[in-house]
Amino acid sequence: MKLHQLSLVFRALPRGVQLGSFGFFAVTVVTTTVAAVPSWFALTVAATIGGFLAGVGYEFLYYRRFEYELTADTLDIGSGVLSRREREIPIRRIQNVDISRGIVQRALSIAAVGIETAGGGETEADLRYVSYEEAKRLQRDIRRRKRGASDEPTIADEDENESQGELLFALTHRNLVLLGLVAPDLRALLPVLFFAVPTLGISIPELLAESGAFGVGPRGAALAVVSWVGTAAVTAARYYEFRLTRFGDELRYERGLLSRYDGSIPIDKIQQIDVRENVLMRRLGYGSLAVETAGYTPGEGPSGGSEAAIPLAERGRVLDFARSIDGFAFDEPAFSHPPSRARRRYAVRYALVIALVTGVLYALDTGLATAVGRPLGGNWGTILEFWYVPLVALAVVPFAAHYKWCNRGYDVGAEHVLTRNGFWRRTIAVVPAYRVQTVIQTATPFQRWRSLASVAIDTAGSLSVTDRGARAVDFDANEATTLRETVRRRLDESLALRRDVSPTNDSADDVPNRAGGDEDHA
């Protein structure tokens, strides 16, 4: 089958503009560096038009040569202009099928389909674009083939709609507004500032002069309010009309105001869940829940965050929902804290950072004044005059170190491993014992100096080995070794129990690969 005809327009125009711009700037650079270039205007026009036509032609050939076919066992994709690439994606390996539509695509009834397999990384197949009906058909047929159903759709398949599933969560308008206010999307801060600064008539030098060294002026406060409201609006638009529904062994989500996203989360492929709470959420008694599948990790899917099972709800409801997911019925955790010397380590680290910032400001103040032979004037001179202001932060260093320390911990249950990290944005990661792939113990030179170590619990996803994964940080080295061995033992016990209960499920898809064993990077 071919892509939708409109996909040629959406692909060709950006590519043509890109190559046309490249041709324009290339000829402009040449004509400005080489003297007496004849007919420079004609060359510029020819390069621009030629680049545009080359881009359009390339995408036309790409469209003509792109084909896909959904068979009983595989999704076959052929693509390539200069070199041909043939891919056969096994249906049983497909983890997530996501459909995304921007506001223009929604008006034209077309959609992009992202297909992800186990292992994370880049999207395995990206169909841009097919008709929305074709996108839903692919999503439905892949789901049916994964269940082992027949190729012919049944009446139930044809009539499948939201009323047949179990609605697990729907974001209310009140919580949508609250979500935007307590968890604004900081990734949108720079675009918001780009539009807010000229709109409010604010210049950065005037803003710095008005704010001074110790406060924020009226225009600075206005800019902060506008930025907060703007980023909150972006978050609210992203999770507008969020719904999570269960259909059999899958969770299906749908969300978005301008760009609409819908897709599926296979329950049996969930590797880890994260309960996330920033400072404002904790004060108000709210939290969010995100899941990691073998396909990709929270926030790394095609929709940039589609794996948020619950964007915002009361903390008790979040925990109840987390425990209701198959394989995640964990007990109330009793977290173990790092030793007290870890807290002292944090205090020393923060104090050194403050001292470094103060030293840089002092060096700039004295060095620049010496270079020009007089005291610095202007806004920057006023700011550098107060080079000692960062030293005020030393008063809060003990409190910052304490809160960082008390928000870290781990708990090992009979069937789950839980870790907790973060103060401003605290994350409780829950990993079933049978999902553990490897247990990695690490220790930096500074940790070894204080006999500390960290333990990362790795799953089939790619999140666990990062700072955002399940990690027990800054524990006594001997305790970290004991934790590593305990997790490994619980993994063996859990796998043995699952083999005894359901021996037919001991397959490459359901049981983690222990190849490579545990690692100890001390």
XYZ file of C-alpha atoms in Angstrom:
522
model
C 0.000 0.000 0.000
C 1.032 3.596 -0.553
C 1.062 6.633 1.694
C -1.704 9.188 1.366
C -1.312 11.577 -1.573
C -1.227 14.562 0.793
C 1.893 13.135 2.421
C 3.770 14.219 -0.692
C 2.762 17.833 -0.008
C 3.696 17.691 3.683
C 7.073 16.127 2.909
C 7.964 17.898 -0.334
C 7.359 21.501 0.713
C 9.638 21.455 3.813
C 12.327 19.567 1.898
C 12.108 21.983 -1.028
C 12.309 25.025 1.246
C 15.279 23.469 3.054
C 17.306 22.794 -0.093
C 16.191 26.050 -1.706
C 17.406 28.011 1.314
C 20.682 26.111 1.232
C 21.151 27.033 -2.431
C 20.339 30.682 -1.746
C 22.807 31.019 1.139
C 25.511 29.040 -0.670
C 25.420 31.314 -3.718
C 25.189 34.415 -1.481
C 28.345 33.397 0.392
C 30.213 32.723 -2.846
C 29.184 36.025 -4.471
C 30.189 38.026 -1.389
C 33.620 36.395 -1.092
C 34.568 36.239 -4.771
C 34.929 39.554 -6.544
C 33.377 40.361 -9.915
C 30.966 37.431 -10.075
C 28.764 38.031 -13.140
C 25.001 37.652 -13.000
C 24.976 37.037 -9.259
C 21.236 37.707 -9.055
C 20.463 35.134 -11.735
C 22.726 32.590 -10.037
C 20.989 33.150 -6.702
C 17.543 32.723 -8.213
C 18.628 29.628 -10.148
C 20.203 28.026 -7.058
C 17.135 28.742 -4.952
C 14.674 27.388 -7.501
C 16.956 24.471 -8.324
C 17.298 23.516 -4.675
C 13.552 23.713 -4.177
C 12.848 21.545 -7.224
C 15.519 19.046 -6.148
C 13.891 18.693 -2.742
C 10.430 18.281 -4.237
C 11.741 15.759 -6.760
C 13.463 13.713 -4.079
C 10.313 13.506 -1.976
C 8.257 12.612 -5.055
C 10.567 9.651 -5.719
C 10.442 8.736 -2.031
C 6.647 8.741 -2.144
C 6.577 6.595 -5.295
C 9.002 4.040 -3.875
C 7.534 3.828 -0.360
C 5.280 0.799 0.151
C 3.963 -1.067 3.159
C 1.886 -4.184 3.701
C 0.429 -5.755 6.820
C 0.587 -9.547 6.559
C -0.542 -12.186 9.026
C 2.842 -12.215 10.824
C 4.760 -9.109 9.774
C 4.539 -5.475 8.787
C 6.595 -5.175 5.587
C 7.981 -1.766 4.591
C 9.981 -0.906 1.498
C 11.545 2.531 1.137
C 14.535 4.370 -0.257
C 15.430 6.517 -3.251
C 19.114 5.973 -3.901
C 19.335 2.728 -1.952
C 16.455 0.344 -1.310
C 15.601 -0.734 2.245
C 13.271 -3.658 2.933
C 12.047 -4.251 6.490
C 9.959 -7.028 7.983
C 8.743 -6.157 11.471
C 7.301 -9.192 13.324
C 3.835 -8.441 14.670
C 4.601 -10.111 18.000
C 7.540 -7.720 18.530
C 5.483 -4.569 18.090
C 5.025 -2.829 21.427
C 3.247 0.455 20.696
C 1.181 1.809 17.815
C 0.652 5.570 18.186
C -1.447 7.859 16.019
C -0.695 11.588 16.018
C -2.504 14.394 14.202
C -1.714 18.077 14.206
C -4.425 20.651 13.716
C -3.864 20.723 9.940
C -3.790 16.935 9.680
C -7.029 16.721 11.645
C -8.704 19.097 9.227
C -7.505 16.976 6.291
C -8.337 13.618 7.973
C -4.803 12.273 7.760
C -2.486 11.023 10.525
C 1.046 9.884 11.271
C 1.478 6.343 12.576
C 4.450 5.519 14.802
C 5.260 1.849 15.368
C 7.707 0.909 18.114
C 9.294 -2.438 18.880
C 11.108 -3.659 21.981
C 14.481 -2.144 22.711
C 13.725 1.582 22.673
C 15.773 3.918 20.508
C 14.337 5.381 17.333
C 10.855 4.614 16.090
C 10.952 1.404 14.054
C 8.380 2.549 11.473
C 6.993 6.019 10.862
C 4.196 6.310 8.313
C 3.777 9.994 7.425
C 0.993 10.225 6.373
C -1.956 7.893 5.851
C -5.680 8.551 6.052
C -7.069 8.572 9.573
C -9.275 5.579 8.735
C -6.213 3.679 7.494
C -4.297 4.595 10.669
C -7.097 3.220 12.844
C -7.272 0.101 10.668
C -3.542 -0.549 11.088
C -3.793 -0.013 14.830
C -6.800 -2.331 15.090
C -5.425 -5.068 12.805
C -2.017 -5.144 14.501
C -3.786 -5.447 17.851
C -5.932 -8.298 16.554
C -3.003 -10.177 15.018
C -1.028 -9.868 18.262
C -3.923 -11.566 20.034
C -3.758 -14.369 17.491
C -7.215 -13.555 16.131
C -8.227 -14.359 12.569
C -7.521 -11.978 9.733
C -11.219 -11.427 9.154
C -12.615 -8.816 11.573
C -15.523 -9.916 13.684
C -18.653 -7.868 14.347
C -17.204 -6.967 17.740
C -14.032 -5.687 16.049
C -15.988 -3.602 13.573
C -18.197 -2.088 16.249
C -15.402 -1.510 18.755
C -15.735 1.861 20.492
C -14.963 3.506 23.787
C -18.195 2.308 25.395
C -17.015 -1.303 25.110
C -13.866 -0.647 27.102
C -13.460 0.103 30.773
C -12.827 3.785 31.348
C -10.065 3.889 33.945
C -9.309 7.593 34.108
C -10.536 10.834 32.571
C -8.898 14.175 33.357
C -11.488 16.650 34.599
C -11.393 20.285 33.490
C -10.585 21.347 37.055
C -7.604 19.005 37.221
C -6.564 20.051 33.706
C -6.252 23.666 34.851
C -4.503 22.555 38.037
C -2.112 20.383 36.017
C -1.086 23.358 33.926
C -0.478 25.518 37.003
C 1.438 23.009 39.149
C 3.324 21.236 36.341
C 3.905 23.756 33.514
C 5.859 22.505 30.525
C 9.234 24.205 30.949
C 10.275 23.019 27.478
C 7.929 25.711 26.160
C 9.541 28.457 28.279
C 11.884 29.787 25.592
C 9.163 30.077 22.898
C 6.876 31.750 25.442
C 9.607 34.231 26.396
C 10.330 34.856 22.708
C 6.786 36.140 22.235
C 6.241 37.596 25.710
C 9.294 39.904 25.862
C 8.443 42.037 22.797
C 4.716 41.876 23.564
C 5.252 43.392 27.010
C 7.774 45.878 25.648
C 10.552 44.612 27.910
C 14.267 44.728 27.131
C 16.630 42.493 29.043
C 19.026 45.312 30.133
C 16.099 47.389 31.423
C 14.713 44.337 33.200
C 18.041 43.719 34.930
C 18.382 47.353 35.925
C 14.825 47.457 37.262
C 15.192 44.229 39.240
C 18.516 45.077 40.821
C 20.474 42.538 42.828
C 17.921 41.649 45.483
C 14.451 41.891 43.955
C 12.155 41.665 40.962
C 10.613 44.765 39.465
C 7.046 45.153 38.161
C 7.934 44.236 34.602
C 9.943 41.261 35.794
C 6.971 40.070 37.823
C 4.686 40.560 34.812
C 7.054 38.546 32.640
C 7.144 35.753 35.232
C 3.330 35.619 35.396
C 2.973 35.612 31.607
C 5.608 32.860 31.305
C 3.875 30.743 33.926
C 0.483 31.152 32.287
C 1.942 30.468 28.832
C 3.722 27.242 29.824
C 0.633 26.185 31.803
C -1.478 26.657 28.681
C 0.907 24.448 26.685
C 0.579 21.674 29.282
C -3.203 22.014 29.383
C -3.387 21.816 25.582
C -1.226 18.697 25.569
C -3.452 16.797 28.000
C -6.807 18.197 26.932
C -9.587 15.585 27.216
C -7.151 12.917 28.411
C -8.841 9.515 28.641
C -7.369 6.148 29.597
C -9.409 3.060 28.764
C -8.728 -0.630 29.186
C -9.541 -3.009 26.352
C -8.596 -6.535 27.347
C -4.831 -6.639 27.859
C -4.175 -3.096 26.639
C -4.437 0.438 27.978
C -5.500 2.975 25.372
C -5.012 6.696 25.755
C -6.319 9.711 23.877
C -5.417 13.346 24.456
C -4.604 16.720 22.919
C -6.296 19.966 21.889
C -4.372 21.212 18.856
C -2.424 18.027 18.177
C -4.366 14.862 18.943
C -2.668 11.646 20.049
C -4.057 8.197 20.642
C -2.367 4.868 21.054
C -2.045 1.737 23.119
C 0.075 0.560 26.024
C 0.345 -3.258 26.229
C -0.040 -4.169 29.888
C 2.116 -7.295 29.674
C 4.992 -5.184 28.282
C 5.054 -2.589 31.072
C 8.525 -2.738 32.622
C 8.375 0.013 35.244
C 5.957 2.587 36.619
C 6.869 5.974 38.054
C 4.858 7.928 40.620
C 5.916 11.549 40.134
C 5.250 14.508 42.407
C 6.796 17.945 42.262
C 6.812 20.250 45.281
C 3.471 21.884 44.446
C 1.806 18.522 43.825
C 2.979 17.180 47.169
C 1.707 20.257 48.997
C -1.716 19.847 47.393
C -1.829 16.057 47.774
C -1.597 15.278 44.053
C 0.625 13.109 41.900
C 1.036 11.651 38.421
C 1.766 8.198 37.053
C 3.910 7.290 34.034
C 4.738 3.875 32.606
C 7.736 2.468 30.771
C 7.214 -0.247 28.191
C 9.791 -2.288 26.325
C 9.160 -0.012 23.349
C 10.061 3.356 24.850
C 10.253 5.212 28.097
C 7.977 7.847 29.596
C 8.101 11.031 27.564
C 10.123 9.552 24.694
C 7.320 8.254 22.527
C 6.150 9.856 19.296
C 3.708 12.008 21.226
C 6.303 13.261 23.692
C 4.715 12.015 26.872
C 1.895 9.755 25.774
C 2.825 7.149 28.358
C 1.487 9.234 31.214
C -1.132 6.848 32.571
C -2.469 9.523 34.938
C -1.324 13.122 34.288
C -2.724 14.414 37.599
C -4.948 12.994 40.331
C -5.141 12.719 44.106
C -2.108 10.825 45.374
C -4.189 8.028 46.890
C -5.960 7.464 43.600
C -2.636 7.397 41.761
C -1.253 4.738 44.098
C -4.455 2.675 43.905
C -4.356 2.742 40.122
C -0.654 1.807 40.100
C -1.356 -1.232 42.286
C -4.233 -2.262 40.015
C -1.907 -2.758 37.025
C -1.132 -6.440 36.507
C 2.148 -7.323 38.224
C 2.401 -4.091 40.248
C 0.444 -4.889 43.428
C 3.180 -3.525 45.714
C 2.858 -2.966 49.447
C 3.224 0.401 51.165
C 6.998 1.027 50.966
C 9.247 1.635 53.953
C 12.185 3.427 52.363
C 15.713 3.098 53.727
C 17.668 6.370 53.758
C 21.316 6.815 52.740
C 23.843 7.179 55.577
C 24.371 10.590 57.187
C 27.710 11.093 55.460
C 25.798 11.271 52.147
C 23.947 14.300 53.522
C 27.244 15.960 54.381
C 28.407 15.210 50.858
C 25.443 17.109 49.430
C 26.109 20.083 51.712
C 29.759 20.267 50.660
C 28.760 19.980 46.995
C 26.254 22.849 47.220
C 28.699 25.034 49.158
C 31.409 24.473 46.552
C 29.022 25.442 43.747
C 28.069 28.653 45.548
C 31.720 29.450 46.196
C 32.540 28.850 42.534
C 29.758 31.157 41.321
C 30.812 33.858 43.807
C 34.445 33.551 42.742
C 33.556 33.885 39.051
C 31.462 37.010 39.704
C 34.259 38.519 41.830
C 36.845 37.754 39.167
C 34.674 39.359 36.481
C 34.094 42.445 38.624
C 37.727 43.032 39.512
C 39.167 41.768 36.226
C 36.995 43.879 33.953
C 37.413 46.955 36.152
C 41.175 46.534 35.969
C 41.066 46.042 32.206
C 39.160 49.269 31.545
C 40.958 51.176 34.274
C 37.811 52.395 36.012
C 34.751 51.012 37.833
C 32.282 49.351 35.520
C 29.114 51.214 34.687
C 25.808 50.218 33.188
C 23.547 47.345 34.090
C 26.221 44.660 34.111
C 28.441 46.798 36.287
C 25.589 47.180 38.769
C 25.062 43.428 38.847
C 28.741 42.538 39.249
C 29.052 45.105 42.022
C 26.994 42.724 44.156
C 29.237 39.699 43.452
C 28.838 38.527 47.065
C 25.067 38.028 46.867
C 25.296 34.239 46.076
C 26.920 33.769 49.511
C 23.465 34.362 51.014
C 22.499 30.922 49.660
C 24.936 29.307 52.112
C 22.271 29.754 54.777
C 19.940 27.301 52.988
C 22.624 24.734 52.127
C 21.981 22.570 55.243
C 18.245 22.497 54.495
C 18.783 21.700 50.811
C 21.166 18.870 51.696
C 18.733 17.473 54.265
C 15.736 17.464 51.920
C 17.779 15.857 49.163
C 18.886 13.175 51.628
C 15.461 12.444 53.116
C 13.844 12.130 49.664
C 16.202 9.359 48.613
C 15.740 5.719 49.466
C 14.858 2.211 48.371
C 12.660 -0.662 49.469
C 12.912 -4.300 48.402
C 9.722 -6.314 48.765
C 8.974 -9.915 48.007
C 8.041 -9.178 44.378
C 8.993 -5.526 43.747
C 11.899 -3.107 44.034
C 11.080 0.539 44.760
C 13.437 3.514 44.670
C 12.821 7.180 45.471
C 14.786 10.208 44.280
C 14.367 13.960 43.868
C 13.069 16.866 45.923
C 11.727 19.429 43.455
C 10.395 16.573 41.357
C 10.278 13.388 43.391
C 9.970 10.081 41.553
C 9.080 6.724 43.072
C 10.049 3.992 40.604
C 8.430 0.560 40.944
C 9.993 -2.440 39.191
C 8.601 -6.002 39.444
C 11.339 -8.454 40.344
C 10.735 -10.591 37.256
C 11.242 -7.549 34.981
C 14.800 -6.917 36.195
C 17.443 -7.446 33.515
C 20.654 -6.480 35.282
C 21.653 -4.837 38.549
C 24.501 -2.364 38.128
C 26.554 -1.079 41.047
C 28.636 2.051 40.440
C 30.846 4.311 42.529
C 32.480 7.571 41.439
C 35.852 8.602 42.932
C 34.042 10.970 45.304
C 31.660 8.183 46.374
C 34.550 5.771 46.964
C 36.215 8.414 49.127
C 33.209 8.244 51.458
C 32.604 4.476 50.957
C 29.367 5.085 49.078
C 27.901 3.476 45.969
C 24.783 3.556 43.783
C 22.728 0.686 42.417
C 20.729 0.910 39.161
C 17.981 -1.628 38.481
C 17.850 -2.146 34.729
C 14.779 -3.399 32.830
C 14.139 -4.060 29.139
C 13.443 -0.362 28.664
C 16.127 2.271 28.310
C 15.199 4.486 31.274
C 16.638 2.454 34.126
C 20.310 3.062 33.437
C 19.865 6.843 33.411
C 19.548 9.259 36.298
C 15.767 9.083 35.826
C 15.519 5.318 36.275
C 15.190 3.066 39.307
C 18.339 3.894 41.271
C 19.394 3.635 44.898
C 21.887 6.493 45.188
C 24.665 7.158 47.723
C 24.254 4.165 50.015
C 26.988 2.503 52.042
C 29.107 0.392 49.692
C 28.454 -2.799 51.663
C 24.733 -2.070 51.783
C 24.734 -1.443 48.016
C 26.371 -4.817 47.465
C 23.758 -6.481 49.683
C 20.989 -4.713 47.764
C 22.416 -5.891 44.466
C 22.579 -9.492 45.642
C 19.082 -9.302 47.156
C 17.546 -8.013 43.920
C 19.305 -10.737 41.972
C 18.016 -13.389 44.379
C 14.457 -12.035 44.212
C 14.686 -12.113 40.427
C 15.648 -15.793 40.464
C 12.850 -16.598 42.919
C 10.273 -14.652 40.934
C 11.241 -16.291 37.644
C 11.115 -19.744 39.239
C 7.663 -19.021 40.650
C 6.381 -17.763 37.284
C 7.719 -20.879 35.547
C 5.949 -23.090 38.066
C 2.658 -21.197 37.776
C 2.684 -20.696 34.006
C 5.377 -22.795 32.344
C 4.145 -21.979 28.830
C 4.886 -18.287 29.367
C 8.616 -18.783 29.797
C 9.461 -17.250 26.436
C 11.686 -14.552 25.068
C 8.772 -12.141 25.124
C 7.747 -12.680 28.753
C 10.916 -13.576 30.701
C 13.883 -11.197 30.904
C 17.130 -12.249 29.327
C 19.702 -12.783 32.055
C 22.570 -12.954 29.618
C 25.477 -10.965 30.908
C 24.451 -11.361 34.537
C 24.868 -8.649 37.152
C 27.529 -6.027 36.855
C 29.602 -4.459 39.598
C 31.366 -1.304 38.470
C 32.955 -0.286 41.731
